[in-house]
Every structure is written in structure tokens, then in C-alpha cells.
CSV table of C-alpha atoms in Angstrom, one decimal:
chain,number,residue,atom,x,y,z
A,1,MET,CA,128.6,128.5,57.9
A,2,TYR,CA,125.1,129.7,58.6
A,3,LEU,CA,124.4,127.5,61.7
A,4,GLN,CA,127.6,128.6,63.4
A,5,LYS,CA,126.5,132.3,63.1
A,6,HIS,CA,122.8,132.1,63.7
A,7,ARG,CA,121.9,129.0,65.7
A,8,SER,CA,121.4,131.0,68.9
A,9,ASN,CA,119.8,133.7,67.6
A,10,LEU,CA,83.0,134.7,54.0
A,11,PHE,CA,83.6,132.0,56.6
A,12,CYS,CA,81.0,129.4,57.4
A,13,ALA,CA,80.0,127.9,60.7
A,14,ALA,CA,81.8,124.7,59.8
A,15,PHE,CA,85.0,126.5,59.6
A,16,LEU,CA,84.4,128.3,62.9
A,17,ALA,CA,83.7,124.9,64.5
A,18,LEU,CA,87.0,123.6,63.2
A,19,GLY,CA,88.8,126.6,64.7
A,20,VAL,CA,87.3,125.8,68.1
A,21,ALA,CA,88.3,122.2,67.8
A,22,GLY,CA,91.9,123.2,66.9
A,23,ALA,CA,92.1,125.3,70.1
A,24,ALA,CA,91.2,122.3,72.3
A,25,ALA,CA,93.7,120.6,74.6
A,26,ASN,CA,96.8,119.2,72.9
A,27,ALA,CA,96.2,115.5,72.1
A,28,ALA,CA,98.5,112.8,70.8
A,29,ILE,CA,98.3,112.2,67.1
A,30,ASP,CA,98.2,108.6,65.8
A,31,THR,CA,100.6,108.9,62.9
A,32,VAL,CA,101.6,106.4,60.2
A,33,PRO,CA,104.4,104.1,61.2
A,34,GLY,CA,107.9,105.6,60.7
A,35,MET,CA,106.7,109.2,60.7
A,36,PRO,CA,108.3,111.4,63.3
A,37,PRO,CA,105.8,112.2,66.1
A,38,VAL,CA,103.7,115.4,66.1
A,39,ILE,CA,105.1,117.4,68.9
A,40,ASP,CA,102.3,119.9,69.2
A,41,SER,CA,98.9,119.0,67.7
A,42,SER,CA,97.8,122.6,67.9
A,43,ASN,CA,100.7,123.7,65.7
A,44,LEU,CA,102.2,121.1,63.3
A,45,TYR,CA,104.7,123.8,62.3
A,46,SER,CA,106.2,123.9,65.9
A,47,GLU,CA,109.4,122.2,64.8
A,48,ILE,CA,110.2,124.7,62.0
A,49,ALA,CA,110.5,127.6,64.5
A,50,SER,CA,113.7,129.7,64.2
A,51,GLY,CA,116.7,127.8,65.7
A,52,HIS,CA,115.1,124.4,65.5
A,53,PHE,CA,117.8,123.0,63.2
A,54,SER,CA,118.4,119.3,62.8
A,55,PRO,CA,121.9,118.0,63.3
A,56,ALA,CA,121.6,116.7,59.8
A,57,VAL,CA,122.2,120.3,58.4
A,58,ASN,CA,125.3,121.0,60.4
A,59,GLY,CA,127.9,122.5,58.1
A,60,THR,CA,125.4,123.4,55.5
A,61,LEU,CA,126.1,126.5,53.4
A,62,ASN,CA,123.7,129.4,53.7
A,63,ARG,CA,122.5,129.7,50.1
A,64,ILE,CA,119.5,130.5,47.9
A,65,TYR,CA,119.1,128.1,45.0
A,66,VAL,CA,117.1,129.4,42.0
A,67,PRO,CA,116.1,127.0,39.2
A,68,ASN,CA,115.7,128.9,35.9
A,69,HIS,CA,113.1,127.1,33.9
A,70,THR,CA,113.9,128.4,30.4
A,71,SER,CA,117.6,128.9,30.6
A,72,GLY,CA,118.1,125.4,32.1
A,73,ASP,CA,120.4,126.4,34.9
A,74,VAL,CA,120.5,127.1,38.7
A,75,THR,CA,121.6,130.4,40.1
A,76,VAL,CA,123.2,130.3,43.5
A,77,ILE,CA,123.0,133.4,45.8
A,78,ASP,CA,124.7,134.2,49.0
A,79,PRO,CA,121.9,135.9,51.0
A,80,GLU,CA,124.4,137.6,53.4
A,81,THR,CA,126.1,139.5,50.6
A,82,MET,CA,123.0,139.5,48.3
A,83,LYS,CA,125.3,138.4,45.4
A,84,VAL,CA,125.1,135.7,42.8
A,85,ILE,CA,128.1,133.5,43.4
A,86,GLU,CA,127.6,130.7,40.8
A,87,THR,CA,125.4,129.5,38.0
A,88,PHE,CA,125.5,125.9,36.8
A,89,LYS,CA,123.7,124.0,34.0
A,90,VAL,CA,121.3,121.2,34.9
A,91,GLY,CA,118.7,119.3,32.8
A,92,PHE,CA,115.9,120.6,30.6
A,93,ASN,CA,113.4,122.9,32.2
A,94,PRO,CA,114.3,122.8,35.9
A,95,GLN,CA,111.1,123.5,37.9
A,96,HIS,CA,111.8,123.2,41.7
A,97,VAL,CA,114.8,122.6,44.0
A,98,VAL,CA,113.6,120.0,46.5
A,99,PRO,CA,115.2,119.2,49.9
A,100,SER,CA,115.3,115.4,50.6
A,101,TRP,CA,113.5,113.8,53.5
A,102,ASP,CA,116.8,113.3,55.4
A,103,LEU,CA,117.9,116.9,54.6
A,104,GLN,CA,121.1,115.6,53.0
A,105,THR,CA,120.5,116.4,49.4
A,106,LEU,CA,118.8,119.1,47.3
A,107,TRP,CA,117.2,117.7,44.2
A,108,VAL,CA,116.7,119.8,41.1
A,109,ALA,CA,113.6,118.6,39.3
A,110,ASN,CA,114.1,118.9,35.5
A,111,ASN,CA,110.9,117.7,34.0
A,112,ALA,CA,111.9,118.4,30.3
A,113,GLU,CA,108.4,119.7,29.4
A,114,GLY,CA,106.9,116.5,27.8
A,115,ARG,CA,110.2,115.1,26.5
A,116,SER,CA,111.5,111.8,27.5
A,117,THR,CA,114.7,113.3,28.9
A,118,GLY,CA,113.6,114.3,32.4
A,119,SER,CA,116.1,114.1,35.3
A,120,LEU,CA,116.9,114.9,38.9
A,121,THR,CA,120.1,116.7,39.6
A,122,PRO,CA,121.5,116.3,43.2
A,123,ILE,CA,123.1,119.2,45.0
A,124,ASP,CA,125.3,118.7,48.0
A,125,PRO,CA,124.2,121.4,50.4
A,126,LYS,CA,127.5,121.3,52.3
A,127,THR,CA,129.4,122.3,49.1
A,128,GLY,CA,126.7,123.8,47.0
A,129,LYS,CA,127.9,121.8,44.0
A,130,PRO,CA,125.8,119.6,41.7
A,131,GLY,CA,126.3,115.9,41.2
A,132,LYS,CA,125.5,113.6,38.3
A,133,ALA,CA,121.9,113.7,37.2
A,134,ILE,CA,119.6,110.7,37.4
A,135,ALA,CA,117.2,110.0,34.5
A,136,VAL,CA,113.6,110.2,35.8
A,137,ASP,CA,110.5,110.5,33.7
A,138,ASP,CA,108.7,113.9,33.9
A,139,PRO,CA,109.7,115.1,37.4
A,140,TYR,CA,107.7,118.4,37.6
A,141,ASN,CA,107.8,118.3,41.3
A,142,MET,CA,108.8,115.9,44.1
A,143,TYR,CA,107.6,115.1,47.6
A,144,PHE,CA,108.5,112.4,50.2
A,145,THR,CA,106.2,110.1,52.1
A,146,PRO,CA,106.0,111.1,55.8
A,147,ASP,CA,107.9,108.0,56.8
A,148,GLY,CA,110.8,108.9,54.5
A,149,ARG,CA,110.6,105.5,52.7
A,150,SER,CA,109.7,106.9,49.2
A,151,ALA,CA,110.2,109.9,47.1
A,152,ILE,CA,107.0,110.8,45.2
A,153,VAL,CA,107.8,112.2,41.7
A,154,VAL,CA,104.9,114.2,40.4
A,155,ALA,CA,104.7,113.3,36.7
A,156,GLU,CA,102.5,116.2,35.8
A,157,SER,CA,102.0,115.5,32.1
A,158,ARG,CA,101.4,111.8,32.7
A,159,LYS,CA,98.7,112.3,35.4
A,160,ARG,CA,100.7,110.1,37.6
A,161,LEU,CA,102.6,109.8,40.9
A,162,ASP,CA,105.7,107.7,40.9
A,163,PHE,CA,106.9,106.2,44.2
A,164,ARG,CA,110.7,105.9,44.0
A,165,ASP,CA,113.6,105.0,46.3
A,166,PRO,CA,114.4,108.3,48.0
A,167,HIS,CA,118.2,107.9,47.3
A,168,SER,CA,118.7,105.9,44.1
A,169,MET,CA,115.3,107.1,42.6
A,170,GLU,CA,114.7,103.6,41.4
A,171,LEU,CA,111.0,103.2,40.5
A,172,LYS,CA,109.0,101.2,43.1
A,173,GLU,CA,105.4,101.7,41.9
A,174,SER,CA,103.2,104.2,40.1
A,175,LEU,CA,99.7,105.6,40.9
A,176,ALA,CA,97.6,106.9,38.1
A,177,THR,CA,95.5,110.0,38.8
A,178,PRO,CA,93.3,110.2,35.7
A,179,GLY,CA,91.0,112.8,37.2
A,180,CYS,CA,93.8,115.2,38.0
A,181,ALA,CA,94.9,117.1,34.9
A,182,GLY,CA,98.1,119.0,35.7
A,183,ILE,CA,98.8,117.3,39.0
A,184,ASN,CA,101.6,119.3,40.7
A,185,HIS,CA,101.6,120.6,44.3
A,186,ALA,CA,100.8,118.8,47.5
A,187,ASP,CA,100.7,118.7,51.3
A,188,PHE,CA,100.2,116.0,53.9
A,189,SER,CA,97.7,115.5,56.7
A,190,ILE,CA,98.9,116.0,60.3
A,191,ASP,CA,99.0,112.2,60.8
A,192,GLY,CA,100.5,111.4,57.4
A,193,LYS,CA,97.6,109.2,56.4
A,194,TYR,CA,96.6,111.2,53.3
A,195,ALA,CA,97.7,114.0,51.0
A,196,LEU,CA,96.0,116.5,48.9
A,197,PHE,CA,97.4,117.2,45.4
A,198,THR,CA,96.3,120.2,43.2
A,199,CYS,CA,95.0,119.6,39.7
A,200,GLU,CA,96.0,122.8,37.9
A,201,PHE,CA,94.3,122.2,34.6
A,202,ASN,CA,90.8,121.1,35.8
A,203,GLY,CA,90.4,123.2,38.9
A,204,ALA,CA,90.4,120.3,41.3
A,205,LEU,CA,92.1,118.5,44.2
A,206,ALA,CA,93.0,114.9,44.4
A,207,LYS,CA,92.9,113.1,47.8
A,208,ILE,CA,95.5,110.3,48.0
A,209,ASP,CA,95.6,107.5,50.6
A,210,MET,CA,99.2,107.5,51.7
A,211,VAL,CA,98.9,104.1,53.4
A,212,ASN,CA,97.4,102.1,50.6
A,213,HIS,CA,98.5,104.4,47.7
A,214,LYS,CA,95.0,104.9,46.3
A,215,VAL,CA,93.0,107.8,44.9
A,216,LEU,CA,90.3,108.5,47.4
A,217,GLY,CA,88.5,111.0,45.2
A,218,TYR,CA,88.5,114.4,43.6
A,219,LEU,CA,87.1,117.8,44.7
A,220,LYS,CA,86.3,120.4,42.1
A,221,LEU,CA,86.8,123.9,43.6
A,222,THR,CA,84.3,126.7,43.0
A,223,LYS,CA,84.4,130.4,43.3
A,224,ARG,CA,82.2,131.4,46.3
A,225,ASN,CA,79.0,129.4,46.4
A,226,LEU,CA,78.5,127.8,43.0
A,227,PRO,CA,76.5,124.5,43.1
A,228,GLN,CA,78.2,121.2,43.4
A,229,THR,CA,77.5,117.8,41.7
A,230,LEU,CA,78.6,114.4,43.0
A,231,LEU,CA,80.5,112.1,40.6
A,232,PRO,CA,82.3,108.8,41.3
A,233,ALA,CA,86.0,108.5,41.6
A,234,PRO,CA,87.9,106.3,39.1
A,235,ASP,CA,88.4,103.6,41.8
A,236,GLY,CA,84.7,103.4,42.6
A,237,LEU,CA,84.9,105.4,45.8
A,238,PRO,CA,82.6,108.4,46.3
A,239,SER,CA,84.1,111.7,45.2
A,240,GLN,CA,82.8,115.3,45.4
A,241,ILE,CA,83.0,117.2,42.2
A,242,CYS,CA,81.2,120.5,41.5
A,243,SER,CA,79.8,121.8,38.2
A,244,SER,CA,82.1,124.8,37.7
A,245,THR,CA,84.8,124.5,35.1
A,246,SER,CA,86.9,127.5,36.1
A,247,GLY,CA,89.9,127.6,38.4
A,248,MET,CA,93.6,126.9,38.4
A,249,PRO,CA,94.8,125.6,41.8
A,250,GLN,CA,98.5,125.9,42.5
A,251,ASP,CA,100.2,125.5,45.9
A,252,VAL,CA,98.4,123.9,48.9
A,253,ARG,CA,99.2,123.9,52.6
A,254,VAL,CA,97.5,122.4,55.6
A,255,GLY,CA,96.9,124.9,58.5
A,256,PRO,CA,98.7,124.5,61.8
A,257,THR,CA,95.9,122.5,63.5
A,258,GLY,CA,95.7,120.1,60.6
A,259,LYS,CA,92.0,120.8,60.2
A,260,VAL,CA,91.8,123.5,57.5
A,261,TRP,CA,93.7,123.3,54.2
A,262,TYR,CA,94.6,126.4,52.1
A,263,VAL,CA,94.7,126.1,48.3
A,264,ALA,CA,96.1,129.0,46.2
A,265,ASP,CA,94.1,129.4,42.9
A,266,MET,CA,95.7,131.5,40.2
A,267,GLU,CA,92.3,132.2,38.4
A,268,ALA,CA,90.3,132.7,41.5
A,269,ASP,CA,92.7,135.3,42.8
A,270,GLY,CA,92.6,133.9,46.3
A,271,VAL,CA,92.9,131.0,48.6
A,272,PHE,CA,90.2,128.3,49.0
A,273,LEU,CA,89.6,126.8,52.4
A,274,VAL,CA,89.1,123.0,52.5
A,275,ASP,CA,88.2,120.6,55.3
A,276,GLY,CA,90.7,117.8,54.4
A,277,ASP,CA,89.1,115.0,56.4
A,278,SER,CA,85.6,115.4,55.0
A,279,PHE,CA,87.1,116.7,51.7
A,280,THR,CA,84.7,119.6,51.3
A,281,GLN,CA,85.2,123.3,50.4
A,282,ILE,CA,84.4,125.5,53.4
A,283,GLY,CA,85.5,129.0,52.4
A,284,PHE,CA,87.4,131.4,50.2
A,285,VAL,CA,89.8,134.3,51.0
A,286,PRO,CA,90.6,136.8,48.2
A,287,THR,CA,94.3,137.8,48.3
A,288,GLY,CA,95.4,139.2,44.9
A,289,ILE,CA,95.8,138.6,41.2
A,290,GLY,CA,97.3,135.2,40.3
A,291,THR,CA,97.5,133.6,43.7
A,292,HIS,CA,100.3,131.0,43.6
A,293,GLY,CA,102.6,130.1,46.4
A,294,LEU,CA,101.9,129.5,50.1
A,295,TYR,CA,104.4,129.6,53.0
A,296,PRO,CA,103.8,129.4,56.8
A,297,SER,CA,105.6,131.8,59.1
A,298,ARG,CA,108.2,130.4,61.5
A,299,ASP,CA,105.8,130.6,64.5
A,300,GLY,CA,103.0,128.9,62.5
A,301,LYS,CA,100.7,131.9,63.0
A,302,LYS,CA,100.7,133.5,59.5
A,303,LEU,CA,100.5,132.3,55.9
A,304,TYR,CA,102.4,134.2,53.3
A,305,VAL,CA,100.6,134.2,49.9
A,306,ALA,CA,102.5,135.0,46.7
A,307,ASN,CA,100.2,136.6,44.1
A,308,ARG,CA,101.9,136.3,40.8
A,309,GLY,CA,100.2,139.3,39.3
A,310,SER,CA,98.8,137.5,36.2
A,311,ARG,CA,96.3,134.7,35.6
A,312,GLU,CA,98.3,133.6,32.6
A,313,ILE,CA,100.8,130.7,32.5
A,314,HIS,CA,103.1,132.9,30.6
A,315,GLY,CA,102.5,136.4,31.9
A,316,LYS,CA,104.1,139.8,31.1
A,317,LYS,CA,106.8,141.6,33.1
A,318,HIS,CA,106.0,144.1,35.8
A,319,GLY,CA,102.5,142.7,36.6
A,320,LYS,CA,100.4,143.5,39.6
A,321,GLY,CA,102.2,141.0,41.8
A,322,SER,CA,102.1,141.2,45.6
A,323,LEU,CA,102.6,139.3,48.8
A,324,ALA,CA,99.6,138.9,51.1
A,325,VAL,CA,99.7,137.9,54.8
A,326,ILE,CA,96.8,135.7,56.2
A,327,ASP,CA,96.3,135.2,59.9
A,328,PHE,CA,95.7,131.5,60.5
A,329,ALA,CA,93.5,132.1,63.6
A,330,THR,CA,91.0,134.4,61.9
A,331,ASN,CA,91.7,133.9,58.1
A,332,ASN,CA,91.8,137.7,57.8
A,333,VAL,CA,94.2,139.2,55.3
A,334,GLU,CA,96.4,141.4,57.5
A,335,SER,CA,98.6,143.0,54.8
A,336,VAL,CA,99.1,143.1,51.0
A,337,TRP,CA,102.4,144.4,49.8
A,338,PRO,CA,102.7,145.1,46.0
A,339,ILE,CA,106.0,144.5,44.4
A,340,PRO,CA,107.5,147.9,43.7
A,341,GLY,CA,107.3,148.7,40.0
A,342,GLY,CA,105.3,145.5,39.4
A,343,GLY,CA,106.5,142.0,39.4
A,344,SER,CA,105.6,138.3,39.5
A,345,PRO,CA,106.3,136.6,42.8
A,346,ASP,CA,106.0,132.8,42.4
A,347,MET,CA,107.6,130.3,44.7
A,348,GLY,CA,110.4,130.1,47.4
A,349,ASN,CA,110.5,130.0,51.1
A,350,VAL,CA,111.0,131.9,54.4
A,351,THR,CA,114.5,132.5,55.8
A,352,PRO,CA,115.5,130.5,58.9
A,353,ASP,CA,115.0,133.5,61.2
A,354,GLY,CA,111.6,134.3,59.6
A,355,GLN,CA,112.7,137.9,58.8
A,356,TYR,CA,112.4,137.5,55.0
A,357,ILE,CA,110.8,135.5,52.3
A,358,TRP,CA,112.6,134.7,49.1
A,359,LEU,CA,110.4,134.3,46.0
A,360,SER,CA,111.2,133.9,42.3
A,361,GLY,CA,110.0,136.7,39.9
A,362,ARG,CA,108.7,134.3,37.3
A,363,PHE,CA,108.2,136.7,34.4
A,364,ASP,CA,110.7,139.3,35.5
A,365,ASN,CA,113.9,137.1,35.6
A,366,VAL,CA,114.7,138.1,39.2
A,367,VAL,CA,114.3,136.8,42.7
A,368,TYR,CA,112.8,138.9,45.5
A,369,ARG,CA,113.7,139.2,49.1
A,370,ILE,CA,110.7,140.6,51.0
A,371,ASN,CA,110.7,141.7,54.6
A,372,THR,CA,107.9,139.7,56.3
A,373,SER,CA,107.2,142.6,58.7
A,374,THR,CA,107.3,145.6,56.4
A,375,GLY,CA,107.1,144.3,52.8
A,376,GLU,CA,110.3,146.0,51.9
A,377,THR,CA,111.5,144.3,48.7
A,378,ARG,CA,114.9,143.9,47.1
A,379,SER,CA,115.5,142.0,43.8
A,380,ILE,CA,118.4,140.2,42.2
A,381,PRO,CA,118.7,139.4,38.5
A,382,VAL,CA,118.9,135.6,37.8
A,383,GLY,CA,118.3,133.4,34.8
A,384,LYS,CA,115.3,133.1,32.5
A,385,GLU,CA,112.0,132.3,34.1
A,386,PRO,CA,113.0,131.4,37.7
A,387,HIS,CA,110.6,129.0,39.4
A,388,GLY,CA,110.7,126.9,42.7
A,389,VAL,CA,113.4,128.6,44.8
A,390,ALA,CA,114.9,126.8,47.8
A,391,VAL,CA,116.2,128.7,50.8
A,392,TRP,CA,118.7,126.4,52.6
A,393,PRO,CA,119.2,125.4,55.4
A,394,GLN,CA,115.8,125.4,57.0
A,395,PRO,CA,114.7,124.6,60.6
A,396,GLY,CA,112.9,121.3,60.9
A,397,ARG,CA,113.3,117.6,61.5
A,398,TYR,CA,112.5,116.2,58.0
A,399,SER,CA,111.3,117.4,54.6
A,400,LEU,CA,108.1,116.5,52.8
A,401,GLY,CA,109.5,118.0,49.6
A,402,HIS,CA,108.6,120.9,47.3
A,403,THR,CA,110.8,123.9,48.0
A,404,GLY,CA,111.1,123.0,51.6
A,405,ASN,CA,107.9,121.8,53.3
A,406,LEU,CA,109.5,120.9,56.6
A,407,ARG,CA,108.1,119.7,59.9
């Protein structure tokens, strides 16, 4: 058991001002009811530090779960032996393996690519075995409200967020997001009052009121300093949308102070910086070709950026994939490590001790284990077109979803 062995063990003035504010004295955060308190307002990732395991993950097996989108199965890897120990079939087109809010279940999101046969397959992390799938419409991705009361199924092709019971997955309500084509990845504000979702197919972000379940507006991202045009949101509220039609935003993560948000854009080859509260774009950091996945370090000081090596949805093998490291304090890119021989790093997570990051090799049918200090990379063959890899268990008190967005 993992726990038994390891438990002890460029930039504008607006952004600079936000950095100074984040360095101010630690103040209490007024969170939404039911959300666990923010322990350190200067670092919302303080509770995912190495060793900060919840009792909820006691007895959990140390495993890497790889959903293979095209082969329709999940590969299970023992990271201590670096061996594949099992592969089991799931529903059509598995996209991500998502830890539940209470850390008791891993959900495989099988969105079935536009069919009506989408499903969620539960995995018991204490046995590593799958249970009976639950029929769910178009579950491309899944998140959980910060209070844990609802699962949020991201119905990408429907331009919709479905709020469901977090255990039975019974539908409670739906929220249409008509201005967000290709809605997929998300993160939540430090107080849990709103979330930003990326809109992959129209280069935008959607801001969602998590208290009243309303669309607050859309922000069209631009490369560098292209002009912006204001247009109304569908619900009549003001919304900022710019004139550029390029861009393909993917993963999104809020920075440790909760002030600056980081948005990976596969066409822009870098990370947009956004002020979440004012919902404005404030900067851009080039990182590499096909910028895709974002993962904070265990100490909340670094952001690991997976560059998929291609701007195409279906790229070729052995592309110019790499892992970049951004310093949260300065937004400087400290390191860029190319995948040896080329590759396509996509999505995954950091190991509990922070020593490695595991990422799927989307177009190369492998997963990578990359040393977060040196960039040394090892790969393991898996199924066809691996996607949202889950590294489990993870330190943290609760899961907001995706491949393990814990706090």
C-alpha cells in the first residue's frame, strides 16, 4: 500500500499589481457554504503538499490509470515496478479518469463521441477494479462543485453542463452554455463562487456563477495584443469578447493566490494569463508547440505545462512535444524538456512526492514518466490514443475533478 510506505516521507502592470496583492498578509477567504476552508490564502495548493493525505485514501493502491480513447479500455500501471498489471474494457471513447469529491471513487468518463451511449465507469481505488457503468449523456469530462453536493458532467458536444448527484449520477439540473463551443476543462475560484471553463472550438472562456448556476459571460482569448470587442452574454449580462477567431484553449488552472488564471492554448503555443475576477486577459507566456495540460507542483511554486507537439486534434507520432516549467512568482519559463525522440505529452498528474509527472502520449500510444527536476523521461506502451491519466492516490482534502484537481 502506497500510504504505508511513503506517508512520512510580456507582463502588464495589472499583473504585477496582482502579484503584490497576492504577497500581502494571509487573510481569511469567505467561501461558499459547505466548501472546506482555505488554509493559506497565499497558496490555495497548500493542502496538496507531499504527505498531506486525507484519511479517505487510507488503503488505496498506488496506481496509474490510463484511459485509452480509441481502444476503449483502461490500462493500469504499478509505478513502483513500471509495469502494466491490468487492462480492462470500459465504455465508448474513455476520455478522463476523474477522482470523486470524497476521494472514494475514480470515474472513467466515456463520452461516446456524439453517440447516445455515454457512460461513467466507477473504479474502486482500494482494489483497482471497475464496477458497473452508469449511463450518462456525453460525459467528456467531469468536475465537482466545491461543496461536494454535485458532480458537473461536461457535455461537450451539447454545449451544456449537467449537475448530477455525485454518487448516483442522477440528473439534477442542466445549464446551457451556447457561447462555449467545445466546453471541456475547468477550474474554480479560491472562494468557490465561480468557475472558468475553456471553449476549445471558439477560442474562449466561459465564466460560470457556481452559486446561482448562471453563465456570467464569455471571454475570447487573443494572441498578444489583438483588439477586443464587447458583446452581450446570452443571459443579458455584460461579456467581453474579442475580434480574433483563432485559438484552441485546453486546460485551465488558477494560480496559488487565486488572482491569476493560466489557460493552455494548443494553437497559441503557450499559456494565456487571465484575471478571473475582472474576467480580462492580462498576459501570455509562450511555452511550446501544442500547449495542452497544466499541473501545479506539490509546493504550489511551479506550473508544469505539457506541450503536445502538434496543433492538430489528431497529430502524428514523434512530434515536437515537451514539458515546460513556469515559475508562478515571476511567470518565467524556467525549463523546457523535449520528449526524447519526439512525443505528444497530453494530460496526467504529479506523483504524491512531487518527483515525477505522468502524462499520456496521446499520438504515440504510450505514457511518460518525467522527472520534475531533470526532465529525464521514461515511457510505457499502453492502449490506443491515451488521454486523461489519473495518478492515485493524491495528497489533498477533496477533489474538484478532472484528472485530480485536489485542494
